[in-house]
Short mmCIF file of N, CA and C in Angstrom, two decimals:
data_model
loop_
_atom_site.label_atom_id
_atom_site.label_comp_id
_atom_site.label_asym_id
_atom_site.label_seq_id
_atom_site.Cartn_x
_atom_site.Cartn_y
_atom_site.Cartn_z
N GLN A 1195 19.98 4.53 -1.69
CA GLN A 1195 19.10 3.87 -1.00
C GLN A 1195 17.54 4.41 -0.96
N VAL A 1196 16.57 3.56 -1.13
CA VAL A 1196 15.19 3.86 -1.28
C VAL A 1196 14.55 3.43 -0.02
N GLN A 1197 13.54 4.39 0.54
CA GLN A 1197 12.82 3.90 1.75
C GLN A 1197 11.30 4.17 1.52
N LEU A 1198 10.56 3.40 2.02
CA LEU A 1198 9.10 3.58 1.98
C LEU A 1198 8.59 3.95 3.41
N VAL A 1199 7.86 4.96 3.54
CA VAL A 1199 7.35 5.28 4.92
C VAL A 1199 5.87 5.40 4.92
N GLU A 1200 5.19 4.58 5.78
CA GLU A 1200 3.81 4.70 5.77
C GLU A 1200 3.14 5.37 6.96
N SER A 1201 1.89 5.83 6.78
CA SER A 1201 1.35 6.52 7.80
C SER A 1201 -0.23 6.33 7.69
N GLY A 1202 -1.06 6.66 8.62
CA GLY A 1202 -2.43 6.59 8.65
C GLY A 1202 -3.08 5.49 9.27
N GLY A 1203 -2.46 4.50 9.86
CA GLY A 1203 -3.10 3.45 10.47
C GLY A 1203 -3.68 3.87 11.83
N GLY A 1204 -4.49 2.87 12.42
CA GLY A 1204 -5.07 3.21 13.60
C GLY A 1204 -6.30 2.39 14.02
N LEU A 1205 -7.07 2.82 15.13
CA LEU A 1205 -8.13 2.09 15.51
C LEU A 1205 -9.42 2.73 15.08
N VAL A 1206 -10.48 1.94 14.51
CA VAL A 1206 -11.56 2.44 14.05
C VAL A 1206 -12.82 1.49 14.29
N GLN A 1207 -13.90 2.20 14.44
CA GLN A 1207 -15.15 1.24 14.60
C GLN A 1207 -15.64 0.67 13.26
N ALA A 1208 -16.07 -0.55 13.16
CA ALA A 1208 -16.78 -1.00 11.96
C ALA A 1208 -17.79 0.08 11.35
N GLY A 1209 -17.56 0.10 9.99
CA GLY A 1209 -18.28 1.08 9.31
C GLY A 1209 -17.51 2.20 8.89
N GLY A 1210 -16.48 2.55 9.83
CA GLY A 1210 -15.55 3.75 9.74
C GLY A 1210 -14.78 3.79 8.50
N SER A 1211 -13.92 4.82 8.46
CA SER A 1211 -12.95 5.02 7.24
C SER A 1211 -11.63 5.27 7.86
N LEU A 1212 -10.59 4.91 7.09
CA LEU A 1212 -9.17 5.26 7.25
C LEU A 1212 -8.61 5.50 6.05
N ARG A 1213 -7.45 6.49 6.04
CA ARG A 1213 -6.72 6.64 4.78
C ARG A 1213 -5.26 6.39 5.15
N LEU A 1214 -4.64 5.50 4.43
CA LEU A 1214 -3.24 5.11 4.41
C LEU A 1214 -2.40 5.96 3.36
N SER A 1215 -1.21 6.26 3.70
CA SER A 1215 -0.37 6.98 2.84
C SER A 1215 1.02 6.34 2.87
N CYS A 1216 1.78 6.31 1.80
CA CYS A 1216 3.03 5.76 1.61
C CYS A 1216 3.95 6.73 0.84
N ALA A 1217 5.14 7.12 1.31
CA ALA A 1217 5.84 8.02 0.66
C ALA A 1217 7.27 7.27 0.36
N VAL A 1218 7.66 7.29 -0.97
CA VAL A 1218 9.00 6.69 -1.32
C VAL A 1218 9.88 7.76 -1.55
N SER A 1219 11.08 7.57 -0.87
CA SER A 1219 12.21 8.57 -0.89
C SER A 1219 13.42 7.90 -1.11
N GLY A 1220 14.38 8.66 -1.64
CA GLY A 1220 15.65 8.23 -2.04
C GLY A 1220 16.39 9.10 -3.04
N ASN A 1221 17.42 8.47 -3.60
CA ASN A 1221 18.21 9.14 -4.82
C ASN A 1221 18.12 8.44 -5.97
N ARG A 1222 17.90 9.16 -7.12
CA ARG A 1222 18.07 8.56 -8.42
C ARG A 1222 17.27 7.21 -8.68
N PHE A 1223 15.89 7.39 -8.69
CA PHE A 1223 15.05 6.18 -8.89
C PHE A 1223 13.85 6.64 -9.50
N SER A 1224 12.99 5.78 -10.21
CA SER A 1224 11.70 5.99 -10.51
C SER A 1224 10.81 4.86 -10.06
N VAL A 1225 9.50 5.11 -9.75
CA VAL A 1225 8.77 4.21 -9.18
C VAL A 1225 7.80 3.64 -10.25
N ASN A 1226 7.67 2.38 -10.35
CA ASN A 1226 6.67 1.77 -11.31
C ASN A 1226 5.38 1.31 -10.40
N ASP A 1227 5.08 -0.02 -10.56
CA ASP A 1227 3.92 -0.40 -9.81
C ASP A 1227 4.01 -0.21 -8.34
N MET A 1228 2.91 0.11 -7.68
CA MET A 1228 2.81 0.37 -6.26
C MET A 1228 1.68 -0.45 -5.75
N GLY A 1229 1.69 -0.69 -4.48
CA GLY A 1229 0.63 -1.56 -3.99
C GLY A 1229 0.42 -1.50 -2.48
N TRP A 1230 -0.63 -2.20 -1.96
CA TRP A 1230 -0.74 -2.46 -0.44
C TRP A 1230 -1.18 -3.76 -0.30
N TYR A 1231 -0.42 -4.32 0.75
CA TYR A 1231 -0.86 -5.79 1.01
C TYR A 1231 -1.09 -5.65 2.66
N ARG A 1232 -1.66 -6.80 3.16
CA ARG A 1232 -1.99 -6.95 4.56
C ARG A 1232 -1.67 -8.26 5.04
N GLN A 1233 -1.50 -8.30 6.25
CA GLN A 1233 -1.13 -9.44 7.13
C GLN A 1233 -1.85 -9.57 8.44
N ALA A 1234 -2.88 -10.52 8.61
CA ALA A 1234 -3.52 -10.54 9.88
C ALA A 1234 -2.81 -11.55 10.65
N PRO A 1235 -2.93 -11.54 12.06
CA PRO A 1235 -2.31 -12.61 12.68
C PRO A 1235 -2.66 -13.96 12.48
N GLY A 1236 -1.58 -14.84 12.26
CA GLY A 1236 -1.65 -16.25 12.03
C GLY A 1236 -1.90 -16.50 10.53
N LYS A 1237 -2.04 -15.48 9.70
CA LYS A 1237 -2.26 -15.57 8.17
C LYS A 1237 -1.15 -15.04 7.28
N GLN A 1238 -1.11 -15.50 6.02
CA GLN A 1238 -0.01 -15.00 5.15
C GLN A 1238 -0.46 -13.54 4.66
N ARG A 1239 0.57 -12.92 4.30
CA ARG A 1239 0.28 -11.60 3.63
C ARG A 1239 -0.48 -11.55 2.48
N GLU A 1240 -1.32 -10.89 2.14
CA GLU A 1240 -2.22 -11.01 1.07
C GLU A 1240 -2.26 -9.51 0.23
N LEU A 1241 -2.62 -9.55 -0.97
CA LEU A 1241 -2.58 -8.48 -1.74
C LEU A 1241 -3.96 -7.82 -1.35
N VAL A 1242 -4.04 -6.48 -1.33
CA VAL A 1242 -5.10 -5.67 -1.08
C VAL A 1242 -5.39 -4.95 -2.35
N ALA A 1243 -4.49 -4.11 -2.85
CA ALA A 1243 -4.65 -3.29 -4.06
C ALA A 1243 -3.41 -3.03 -4.77
N THR A 1244 -3.27 -2.87 -6.09
CA THR A 1244 -2.19 -2.56 -6.72
C THR A 1244 -2.49 -1.36 -7.76
N ILE A 1245 -1.57 -0.63 -8.10
CA ILE A 1245 -1.79 0.36 -9.01
C ILE A 1245 -0.54 0.74 -9.88
N THR A 1246 -0.69 0.69 -11.09
CA THR A 1246 0.61 0.99 -12.11
C THR A 1246 0.83 2.47 -12.23
N ARG A 1247 1.98 2.80 -12.91
CA ARG A 1247 2.32 4.03 -12.96
C ARG A 1247 1.23 4.94 -13.82
N ASP A 1248 0.47 4.31 -14.88
CA ASP A 1248 -0.49 4.92 -15.42
C ASP A 1248 -1.91 4.76 -14.76
N SER A 1249 -1.86 4.49 -13.37
CA SER A 1249 -3.08 4.43 -12.61
C SER A 1249 -4.11 3.30 -12.97
N SER A 1250 -3.58 2.18 -13.67
CA SER A 1250 -4.47 0.94 -13.78
C SER A 1250 -4.48 0.46 -12.38
N THR A 1251 -5.59 -0.12 -11.92
CA THR A 1251 -5.77 -0.57 -10.52
C THR A 1251 -6.16 -1.89 -10.52
N ASN A 1252 -5.97 -2.66 -9.43
CA ASN A 1252 -6.42 -4.08 -9.15
C ASN A 1252 -6.66 -4.21 -7.80
N TYR A 1253 -7.73 -4.85 -7.40
CA TYR A 1253 -8.22 -5.01 -6.07
C TYR A 1253 -8.57 -6.54 -5.62
N ALA A 1254 -8.29 -6.73 -4.41
CA ALA A 1254 -8.69 -8.08 -3.99
C ALA A 1254 -10.21 -8.08 -3.85
N ASP A 1255 -10.99 -9.17 -4.17
CA ASP A 1255 -12.47 -9.17 -4.32
C ASP A 1255 -12.90 -8.83 -2.82
N SER A 1256 -12.24 -9.04 -1.73
CA SER A 1256 -12.71 -8.79 -0.34
C SER A 1256 -12.93 -7.07 -0.04
N VAL A 1257 -12.20 -6.43 -0.89
CA VAL A 1257 -12.22 -4.96 -0.72
C VAL A 1257 -12.75 -4.17 -1.90
N LYS A 1258 -13.17 -4.79 -2.98
CA LYS A 1258 -13.84 -4.04 -4.05
C LYS A 1258 -14.84 -3.28 -3.65
N GLY A 1259 -15.06 -2.04 -4.03
CA GLY A 1259 -16.17 -1.25 -3.74
C GLY A 1259 -16.08 -0.53 -2.50
N ARG A 1260 -15.16 -0.92 -1.52
CA ARG A 1260 -14.91 -0.27 -0.27
C ARG A 1260 -13.56 0.54 -0.37
N PHE A 1261 -12.55 0.01 -0.75
CA PHE A 1261 -11.23 0.58 -0.83
C PHE A 1261 -10.85 1.18 -2.19
N THR A 1262 -10.11 2.34 -2.04
CA THR A 1262 -9.64 2.95 -3.30
C THR A 1262 -8.27 3.25 -3.22
N ILE A 1263 -7.41 2.78 -4.34
CA ILE A 1263 -6.06 3.06 -4.32
C ILE A 1263 -5.65 4.14 -5.41
N SER A 1264 -4.75 5.15 -4.84
CA SER A 1264 -4.40 6.15 -5.91
C SER A 1264 -2.90 6.57 -5.72
N ARG A 1265 -2.39 7.25 -6.55
CA ARG A 1265 -0.96 7.69 -6.30
C ARG A 1265 -0.80 9.05 -7.06
N ASP A 1266 0.45 9.64 -6.58
CA ASP A 1266 0.84 10.84 -6.87
C ASP A 1266 2.15 10.55 -7.51
N ASN A 1267 2.36 10.53 -8.80
CA ASN A 1267 3.75 10.38 -9.31
C ASN A 1267 4.76 11.51 -9.20
N ALA A 1268 4.35 12.59 -9.15
CA ALA A 1268 5.21 13.72 -8.82
C ALA A 1268 5.69 13.72 -7.37
N LYS A 1269 5.08 13.25 -6.43
CA LYS A 1269 5.48 13.09 -5.13
C LYS A 1269 5.73 11.74 -4.58
N ASN A 1270 5.72 10.72 -5.64
CA ASN A 1270 6.16 9.35 -5.28
C ASN A 1270 5.35 8.93 -4.04
N THR A 1271 4.06 9.03 -4.06
CA THR A 1271 3.31 8.63 -3.00
C THR A 1271 2.18 7.81 -3.42
N VAL A 1272 1.71 6.91 -2.66
CA VAL A 1272 0.55 6.02 -2.93
C VAL A 1272 -0.35 6.04 -1.61
N HIS A 1273 -1.70 5.99 -1.88
CA HIS A 1273 -2.75 6.27 -0.85
C HIS A 1273 -3.66 4.97 -0.94
N LEU A 1274 -4.26 4.63 0.25
CA LEU A 1274 -5.38 3.67 0.24
C LEU A 1274 -6.46 4.29 1.02
N GLN A 1275 -7.60 4.51 0.30
CA GLN A 1275 -8.69 5.06 1.13
C GLN A 1275 -9.62 3.87 1.42
N MET A 1276 -9.96 3.76 2.81
CA MET A 1276 -10.66 2.52 3.17
C MET A 1276 -11.84 2.97 3.84
N ASN A 1277 -12.98 2.54 3.17
CA ASN A 1277 -14.43 2.99 3.74
C ASN A 1277 -15.07 1.71 4.07
N SER A 1278 -16.09 1.78 4.95
CA SER A 1278 -16.97 0.77 5.40
C SER A 1278 -16.13 -0.45 5.86
N LEU A 1279 -15.27 0.14 6.90
CA LEU A 1279 -14.31 -0.99 7.40
C LEU A 1279 -15.05 -2.05 8.16
N LYS A 1280 -14.53 -3.28 7.99
CA LYS A 1280 -15.16 -4.50 8.70
C LYS A 1280 -13.92 -4.95 9.77
N PRO A 1281 -14.52 -5.67 10.81
CA PRO A 1281 -13.41 -6.28 11.69
C PRO A 1281 -12.37 -7.23 10.95
N GLU A 1282 -12.88 -7.91 9.81
CA GLU A 1282 -11.92 -8.75 9.07
C GLU A 1282 -10.89 -8.08 8.35
N ASP A 1283 -10.98 -6.64 8.35
CA ASP A 1283 -9.99 -5.81 7.63
C ASP A 1283 -8.73 -5.50 8.64
N THR A 1284 -8.95 -5.94 9.87
CA THR A 1284 -7.90 -5.73 10.84
C THR A 1284 -6.59 -6.57 10.40
N ALA A 1285 -5.44 -5.93 10.44
CA ALA A 1285 -4.14 -6.33 9.95
C ALA A 1285 -3.16 -5.45 9.90
N VAL A 1286 -1.85 -5.76 9.74
CA VAL A 1286 -0.88 -4.75 9.54
C VAL A 1286 -0.86 -4.55 8.00
N TYR A 1287 -0.91 -3.40 7.52
CA TYR A 1287 -0.84 -3.03 6.18
C TYR A 1287 0.46 -2.63 5.71
N PHE A 1288 1.00 -3.19 4.61
CA PHE A 1288 2.32 -2.88 4.08
C PHE A 1288 2.22 -2.30 2.75
N CYS A 1289 3.06 -1.18 2.50
CA CYS A 1289 3.08 -0.52 1.21
C CYS A 1289 4.18 -1.26 0.47
N ASN A 1290 4.03 -1.48 -0.94
CA ASN A 1290 4.95 -2.08 -1.69
C ASN A 1290 5.30 -1.21 -2.91
N ALA A 1291 6.46 -1.13 -3.38
CA ALA A 1291 6.84 -0.37 -4.59
C ALA A 1291 7.90 -1.11 -5.34
N HIS A 1292 7.64 -1.04 -6.69
CA HIS A 1292 8.75 -1.55 -7.60
C HIS A 1292 9.34 -0.44 -8.18
N VAL A 1293 10.69 -0.34 -7.94
CA VAL A 1293 11.61 0.73 -8.28
C VAL A 1293 12.59 0.45 -9.19
N ALA A 1294 12.85 1.30 -10.19
CA ALA A 1294 13.85 1.13 -11.12
C ALA A 1294 15.12 2.09 -10.47
N ARG A 1295 16.19 1.59 -10.51
CA ARG A 1295 17.36 2.41 -9.91
C ARG A 1295 18.60 1.87 -10.42
N LEU A 1296 19.35 2.88 -11.08
CA LEU A 1296 20.73 2.44 -11.60
C LEU A 1296 20.58 1.29 -12.61
N PHE A 1297 19.49 1.46 -13.50
CA PHE A 1297 19.40 0.25 -14.40
C PHE A 1297 18.84 -1.04 -13.81
N GLN A 1298 18.49 -1.11 -12.65
CA GLN A 1298 18.00 -2.44 -12.17
C GLN A 1298 16.65 -2.08 -11.41
N ASP A 1299 15.97 -3.31 -11.27
CA ASP A 1299 14.51 -3.29 -10.79
C ASP A 1299 14.53 -3.80 -9.39
N TYR A 1300 14.07 -3.13 -8.37
CA TYR A 1300 13.96 -3.64 -7.09
C TYR A 1300 12.40 -3.55 -6.51
N ASN A 1301 12.44 -4.33 -5.60
CA ASN A 1301 11.07 -4.46 -4.88
C ASN A 1301 11.03 -4.15 -3.34
N TYR A 1302 10.57 -2.91 -2.95
CA TYR A 1302 10.74 -2.55 -1.61
C TYR A 1302 9.43 -2.60 -0.93
N TRP A 1303 9.64 -2.78 0.48
CA TRP A 1303 8.44 -2.87 1.44
C TRP A 1303 8.59 -1.65 2.50
N GLY A 1304 7.38 -1.15 2.89
CA GLY A 1304 7.35 -0.35 3.96
C GLY A 1304 7.39 -1.26 5.39
N GLN A 1305 7.48 -0.55 6.41
CA GLN A 1305 7.56 -1.18 7.67
C GLN A 1305 6.24 -1.72 8.27
N GLY A 1306 5.19 -1.23 7.69
CA GLY A 1306 3.81 -1.81 8.00
C GLY A 1306 3.21 -0.77 9.06
N THR A 1307 1.85 -0.67 8.91
CA THR A 1307 1.13 0.02 9.78
C THR A 1307 -0.17 -0.77 10.06
N GLN A 1308 -0.34 -0.58 11.31
CA GLN A 1308 -1.51 -1.34 11.98
C GLN A 1308 -2.88 -0.69 11.84
N VAL A 1309 -3.79 -1.58 11.31
CA VAL A 1309 -5.21 -1.03 11.21
C VAL A 1309 -5.97 -1.99 11.99
N THR A 1310 -6.79 -1.60 12.95
CA THR A 1310 -7.52 -2.35 13.75
C THR A 1310 -9.01 -1.91 13.80
N VAL A 1311 -9.94 -2.72 13.38
CA VAL A 1311 -11.32 -2.39 13.22
C VAL A 1311 -12.20 -3.12 14.29
N SER A 1312 -12.91 -2.39 15.26
CA SER A 1312 -13.50 -2.97 16.20
C SER A 1312 -14.97 -3.08 15.99
N SER A 1313 -15.67 -4.20 16.50
CA SER A 1313 -17.05 -4.57 16.12
C SER A 1313 -17.94 -3.76 16.98
#
């Protein structure tokens, strides 16, 4: 079984910063693409940023220049550095990982971590 555990959410004032982390654990697996998604109240879950195993990145237009995604393949972790936060960044942030295990590919989600940006 594979689990994703997120950390680093919280309450911050507009203009502040937060760093989210996600650790993938389990047995006999390898992690391919990873990413962060978010879901605000009453809205659909949306992509924030993704990163491939060789660290190619992709960002939503709304976070370009403010957020940075990174990963550590040796530790199976992915991070999201969020700077210049805005109230509209308030959402539950979910970690996502595409995992190869026992010759099959799986898509896993974390439990979500709340990010609240006050004006």
